[in-house]
XYZ file of C-alpha atoms in Angstrom:
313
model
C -22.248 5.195 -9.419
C -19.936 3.265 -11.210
C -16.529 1.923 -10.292
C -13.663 0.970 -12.484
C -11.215 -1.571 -9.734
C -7.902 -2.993 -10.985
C -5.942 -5.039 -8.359
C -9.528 -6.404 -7.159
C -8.512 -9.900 -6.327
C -5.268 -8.849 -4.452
C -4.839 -8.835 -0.751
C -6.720 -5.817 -0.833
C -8.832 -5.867 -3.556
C -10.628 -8.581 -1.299
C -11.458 -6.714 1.017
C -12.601 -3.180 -0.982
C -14.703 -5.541 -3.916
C -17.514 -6.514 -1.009
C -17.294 -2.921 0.724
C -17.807 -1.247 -2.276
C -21.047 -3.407 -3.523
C -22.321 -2.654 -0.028
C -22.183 0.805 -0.304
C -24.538 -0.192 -3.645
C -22.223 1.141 -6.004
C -21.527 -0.622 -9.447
C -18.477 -2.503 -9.630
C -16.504 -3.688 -12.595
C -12.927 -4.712 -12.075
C -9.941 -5.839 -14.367
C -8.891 -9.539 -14.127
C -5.814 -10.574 -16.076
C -7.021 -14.454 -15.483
C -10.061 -16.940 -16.007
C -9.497 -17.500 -12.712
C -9.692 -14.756 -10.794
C -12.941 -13.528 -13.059
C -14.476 -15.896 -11.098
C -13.663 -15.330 -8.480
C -14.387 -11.386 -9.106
C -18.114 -12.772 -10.005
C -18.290 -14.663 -6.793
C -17.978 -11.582 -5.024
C -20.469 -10.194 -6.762
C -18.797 -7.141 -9.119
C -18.727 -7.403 -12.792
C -15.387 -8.856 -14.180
C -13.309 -7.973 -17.675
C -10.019 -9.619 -18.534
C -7.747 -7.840 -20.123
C -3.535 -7.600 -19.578
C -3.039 -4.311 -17.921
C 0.491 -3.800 -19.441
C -1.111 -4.150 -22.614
C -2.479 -0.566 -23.218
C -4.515 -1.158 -25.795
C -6.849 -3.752 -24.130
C -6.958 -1.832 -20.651
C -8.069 1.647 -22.734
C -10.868 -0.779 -23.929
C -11.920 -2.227 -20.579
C -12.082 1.114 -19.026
C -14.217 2.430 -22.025
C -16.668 0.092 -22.024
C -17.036 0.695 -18.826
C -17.041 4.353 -18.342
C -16.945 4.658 -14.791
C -17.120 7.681 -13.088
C -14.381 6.763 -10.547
C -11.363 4.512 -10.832
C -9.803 2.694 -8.583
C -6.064 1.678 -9.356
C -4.797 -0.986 -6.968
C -2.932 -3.411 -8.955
C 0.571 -4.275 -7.300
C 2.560 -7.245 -6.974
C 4.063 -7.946 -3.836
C 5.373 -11.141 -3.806
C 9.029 -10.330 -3.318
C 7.720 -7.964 0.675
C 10.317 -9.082 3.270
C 13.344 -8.416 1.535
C 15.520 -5.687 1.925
C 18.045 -6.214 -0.505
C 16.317 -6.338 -3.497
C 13.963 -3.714 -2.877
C 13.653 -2.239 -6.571
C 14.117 -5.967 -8.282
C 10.819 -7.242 -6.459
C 8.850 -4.151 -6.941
C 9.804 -3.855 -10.704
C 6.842 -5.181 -11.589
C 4.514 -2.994 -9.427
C 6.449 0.283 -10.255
C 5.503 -0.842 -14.084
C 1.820 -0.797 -12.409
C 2.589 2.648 -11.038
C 3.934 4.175 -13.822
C 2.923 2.402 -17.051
C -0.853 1.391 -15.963
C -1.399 5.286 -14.238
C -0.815 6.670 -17.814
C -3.080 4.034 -19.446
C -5.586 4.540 -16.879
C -5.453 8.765 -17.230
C -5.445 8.712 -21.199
C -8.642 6.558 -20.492
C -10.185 8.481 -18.534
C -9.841 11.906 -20.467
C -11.857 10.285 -23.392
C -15.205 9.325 -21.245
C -15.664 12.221 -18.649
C -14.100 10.144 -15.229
C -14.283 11.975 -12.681
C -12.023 10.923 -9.876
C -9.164 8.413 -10.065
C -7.768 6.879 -6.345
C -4.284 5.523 -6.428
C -2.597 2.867 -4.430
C 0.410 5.028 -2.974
C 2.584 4.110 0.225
C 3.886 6.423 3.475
C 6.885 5.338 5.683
C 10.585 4.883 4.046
C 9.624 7.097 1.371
C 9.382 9.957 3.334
C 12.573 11.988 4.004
C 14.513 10.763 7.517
C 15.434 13.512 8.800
C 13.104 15.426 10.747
C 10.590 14.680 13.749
C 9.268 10.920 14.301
C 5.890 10.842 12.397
C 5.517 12.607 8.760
C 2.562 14.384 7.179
C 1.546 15.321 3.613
C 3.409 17.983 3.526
C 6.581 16.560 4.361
C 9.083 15.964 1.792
C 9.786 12.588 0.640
C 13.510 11.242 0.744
C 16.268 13.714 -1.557
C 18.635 11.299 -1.272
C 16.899 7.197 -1.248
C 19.864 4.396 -0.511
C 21.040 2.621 -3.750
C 17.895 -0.046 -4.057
C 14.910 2.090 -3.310
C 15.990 4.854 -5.806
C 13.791 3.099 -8.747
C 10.906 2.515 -6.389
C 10.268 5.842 -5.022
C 10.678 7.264 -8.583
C 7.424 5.633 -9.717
C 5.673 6.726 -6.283
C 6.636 10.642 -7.751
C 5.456 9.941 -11.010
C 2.353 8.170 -9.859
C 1.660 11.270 -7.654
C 2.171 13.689 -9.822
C 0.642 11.917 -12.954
C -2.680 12.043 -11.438
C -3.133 15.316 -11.259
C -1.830 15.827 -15.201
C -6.068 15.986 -16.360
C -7.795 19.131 -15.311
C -11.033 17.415 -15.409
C -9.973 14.500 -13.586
C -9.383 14.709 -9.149
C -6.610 12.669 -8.674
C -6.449 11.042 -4.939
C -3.069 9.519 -3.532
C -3.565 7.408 -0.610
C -0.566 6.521 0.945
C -1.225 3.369 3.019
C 1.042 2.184 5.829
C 2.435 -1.655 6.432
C -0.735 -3.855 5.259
C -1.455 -6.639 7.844
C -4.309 -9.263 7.362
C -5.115 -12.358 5.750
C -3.435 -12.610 2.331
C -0.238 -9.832 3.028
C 2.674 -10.510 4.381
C 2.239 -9.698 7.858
C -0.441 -12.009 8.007
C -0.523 -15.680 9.030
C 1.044 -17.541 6.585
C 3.120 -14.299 5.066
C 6.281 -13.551 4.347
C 7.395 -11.703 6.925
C 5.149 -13.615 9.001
C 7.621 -16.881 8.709
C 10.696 -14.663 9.155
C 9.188 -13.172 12.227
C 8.661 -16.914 13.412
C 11.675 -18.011 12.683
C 13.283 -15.097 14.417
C 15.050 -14.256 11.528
C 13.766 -10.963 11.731
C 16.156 -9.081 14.443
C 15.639 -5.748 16.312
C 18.682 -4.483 14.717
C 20.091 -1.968 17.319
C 17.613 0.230 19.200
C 15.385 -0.886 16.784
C 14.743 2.677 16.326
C 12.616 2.872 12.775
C 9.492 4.023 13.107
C 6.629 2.110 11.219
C 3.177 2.874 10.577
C 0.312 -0.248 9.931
C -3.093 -0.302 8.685
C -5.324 -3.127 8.769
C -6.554 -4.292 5.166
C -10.571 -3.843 6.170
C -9.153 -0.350 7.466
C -7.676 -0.053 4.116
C -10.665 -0.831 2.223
C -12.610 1.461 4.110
C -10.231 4.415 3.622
C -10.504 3.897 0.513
C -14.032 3.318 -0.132
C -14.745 6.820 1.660
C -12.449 8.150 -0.898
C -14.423 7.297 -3.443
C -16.624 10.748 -2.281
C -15.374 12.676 0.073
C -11.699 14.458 0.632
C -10.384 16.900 -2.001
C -7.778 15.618 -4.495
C -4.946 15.156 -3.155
C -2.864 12.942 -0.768
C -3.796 11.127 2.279
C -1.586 9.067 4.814
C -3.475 6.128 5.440
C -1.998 4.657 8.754
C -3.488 3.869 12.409
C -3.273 5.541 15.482
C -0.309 4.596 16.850
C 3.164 4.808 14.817
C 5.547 2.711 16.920
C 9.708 1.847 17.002
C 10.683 -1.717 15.545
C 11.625 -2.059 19.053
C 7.976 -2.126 20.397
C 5.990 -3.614 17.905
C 8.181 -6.740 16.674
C 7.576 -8.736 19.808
C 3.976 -8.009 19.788
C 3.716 -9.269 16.369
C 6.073 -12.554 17.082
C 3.590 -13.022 20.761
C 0.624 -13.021 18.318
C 1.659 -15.396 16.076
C 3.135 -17.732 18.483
C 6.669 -17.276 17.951
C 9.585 -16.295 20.481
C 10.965 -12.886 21.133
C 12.992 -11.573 17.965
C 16.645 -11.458 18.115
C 18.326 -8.550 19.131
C 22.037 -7.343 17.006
C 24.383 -4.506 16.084
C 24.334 -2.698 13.167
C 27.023 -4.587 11.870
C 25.641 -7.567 11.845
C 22.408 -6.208 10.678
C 24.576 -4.964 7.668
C 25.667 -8.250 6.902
C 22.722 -9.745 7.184
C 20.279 -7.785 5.804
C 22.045 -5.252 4.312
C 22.361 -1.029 4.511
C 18.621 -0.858 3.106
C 17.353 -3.120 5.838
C 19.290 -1.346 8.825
C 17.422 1.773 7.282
C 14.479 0.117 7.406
C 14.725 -1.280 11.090
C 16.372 1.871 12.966
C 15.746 5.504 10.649
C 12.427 5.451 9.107
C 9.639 7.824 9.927
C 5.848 7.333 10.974
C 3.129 8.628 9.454
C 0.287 11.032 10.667
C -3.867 9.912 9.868
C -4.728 13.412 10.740
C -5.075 14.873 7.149
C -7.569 11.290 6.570
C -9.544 10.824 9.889
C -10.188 15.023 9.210
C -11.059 15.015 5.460
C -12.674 11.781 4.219
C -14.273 11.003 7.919
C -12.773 7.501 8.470
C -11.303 6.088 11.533
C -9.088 2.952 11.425
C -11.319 -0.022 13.576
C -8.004 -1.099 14.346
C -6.620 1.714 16.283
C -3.680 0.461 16.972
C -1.717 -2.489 15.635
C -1.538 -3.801 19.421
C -5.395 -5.170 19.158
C -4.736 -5.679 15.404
C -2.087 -8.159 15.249
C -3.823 -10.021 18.136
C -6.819 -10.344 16.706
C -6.626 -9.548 12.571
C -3.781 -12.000 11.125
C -5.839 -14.127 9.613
């Protein structure tokens, strides 16, 4: 089988390019760099370079390919730690989302793909209201705070884009917090250094409820995607969905910092911002359920306890 990967040199990508040749499937994925071709090659999956924004070239790429699955994992997510310009730093991935999904789809209605796997995300999008931990059936937020308006607009266009081609089963996976090497809850991250620094409080009763996944978890979500699980959406998040309260000192333990901060709200507010106090004390967890049932993966990483002890980086 053949696999169409864009995003494959990302944080992710690195992880999913390898488990995807092991499974013995044939990979080509979309570089937008000399570079990173290389690096692609190195890996061992067949690299094209081509600008993704630039429809055109991308519609050619995927042609010449003509995969029978494609897996769309370009994001850019250099901006992750900041609150207040949530929509600013994800403008570029939301492009990715929205833009790149309908390149992708118009592609894939000319050469017979069958399946296309999206990267999607669970957490603050869904709606905070509610019980602790969210399935896929839950709605996502009516009413987003001014900043993360933009960015869960391309999320509901990216999910319901994919399922525009009758021909085509269109797979959301909404992944949880990415820890590892290369994201920014890894060593070396962005939040990482703020979380070392211990200029990442428990704001209040650090209440918010988070969900991680591991990026080798990720990867192997996502690989099992490629065959099994009917279209549709799929939380992709551990075992163990856990308050800001609980899981920020474990995190600044494991990478040798001291115990976070704790403040008010008003403080956090001035700080951070109305967007981060969300973050820290209202959102929701996420549910595997749907996942571990339907595409018959379980996270190695149960729980971000072991994880951040022993899968930073």
């Amino acid at each position: 089988m053949k696999i169409f990967v864009t995003g494959g040199t990302g944080a992710l990508g690195k992880f999913l390019l390898p488990q995807l040749l092991e499974k013995g499937y044939e990979v080509v994925a979309l570089s937008r760099s000399v570079d990173r071709a290389e690096l692609i090659e190195k890996l061992g999956a067949t690299a094209v370079i081509a600008d993704p924004l630039n429809k055109e070239q991308l519609t050619a790429a995927v042609r010449r390919a003509e995969p029978e699955v494609i897996i769309h994992q370009l994001s850019s997510l250099k901006g992750a730690g900041s609150f207040r310009k949530f929509d600013e730093d994800f403008a570029l991935t939301n492009r990715f989302r929205t833009e790149v999904t309908d390149s992708l789809l118009a592609a894939a209605r000319t050469i017979g793909t069958q399946r296309l796997i999206v990267q999607s995300y669970c957490g603050w999008p869904y709606a905070r209201k509610g019980g602790p931990v969210k399935n896929e059936e839950d709605p996502l937020d009516p009413k987003p705070l001014e900043g993360f308006a933009k960015t869960l607009a391309a999320i509901r266009y990216m999910e319901s884009k994919i399922h525009s081609v009758p021909t085509l089963q269109g797979v959301a996976l909404r992944y949880g917090a990415f820890y590892g090497p290369g994201s920014s809850i890894g060593k070396g991250g962005a939040v990482a250094k703020l979380v070392k620094k211990r200029k990442m409080p428990i704001i209040g009763g650090g209440t918010g409820i988070w969900s991680f996944i591991h990026l080798s978890d990720a990867a192997r979500a996502t690989v099992a995607a490629v065959t099994e699980g009917v279209p549709g959406i799929y939380n992709i998040v551990d075992d163990e969905p856990a308050k800001v309260s609980a899981w920020l000192p474990v995190l600044a333990k494991a990478l040798g910092g001291k115990p976070p901060r704790r403040i008010p709200h008003w403080l956090g507010e001035l700080l951070i911002g109305k967007a981060g106090v969300m973050m820290m004390t209202q959102i929701k967890g996420c549910s595997n359920a749907k996942a571990k049932r339907d595409l018959g993966w379980t996270p190695q990483y149960a729980s971000w306890r072991r994880g951040f002890m022993e899968g930073l980086g």
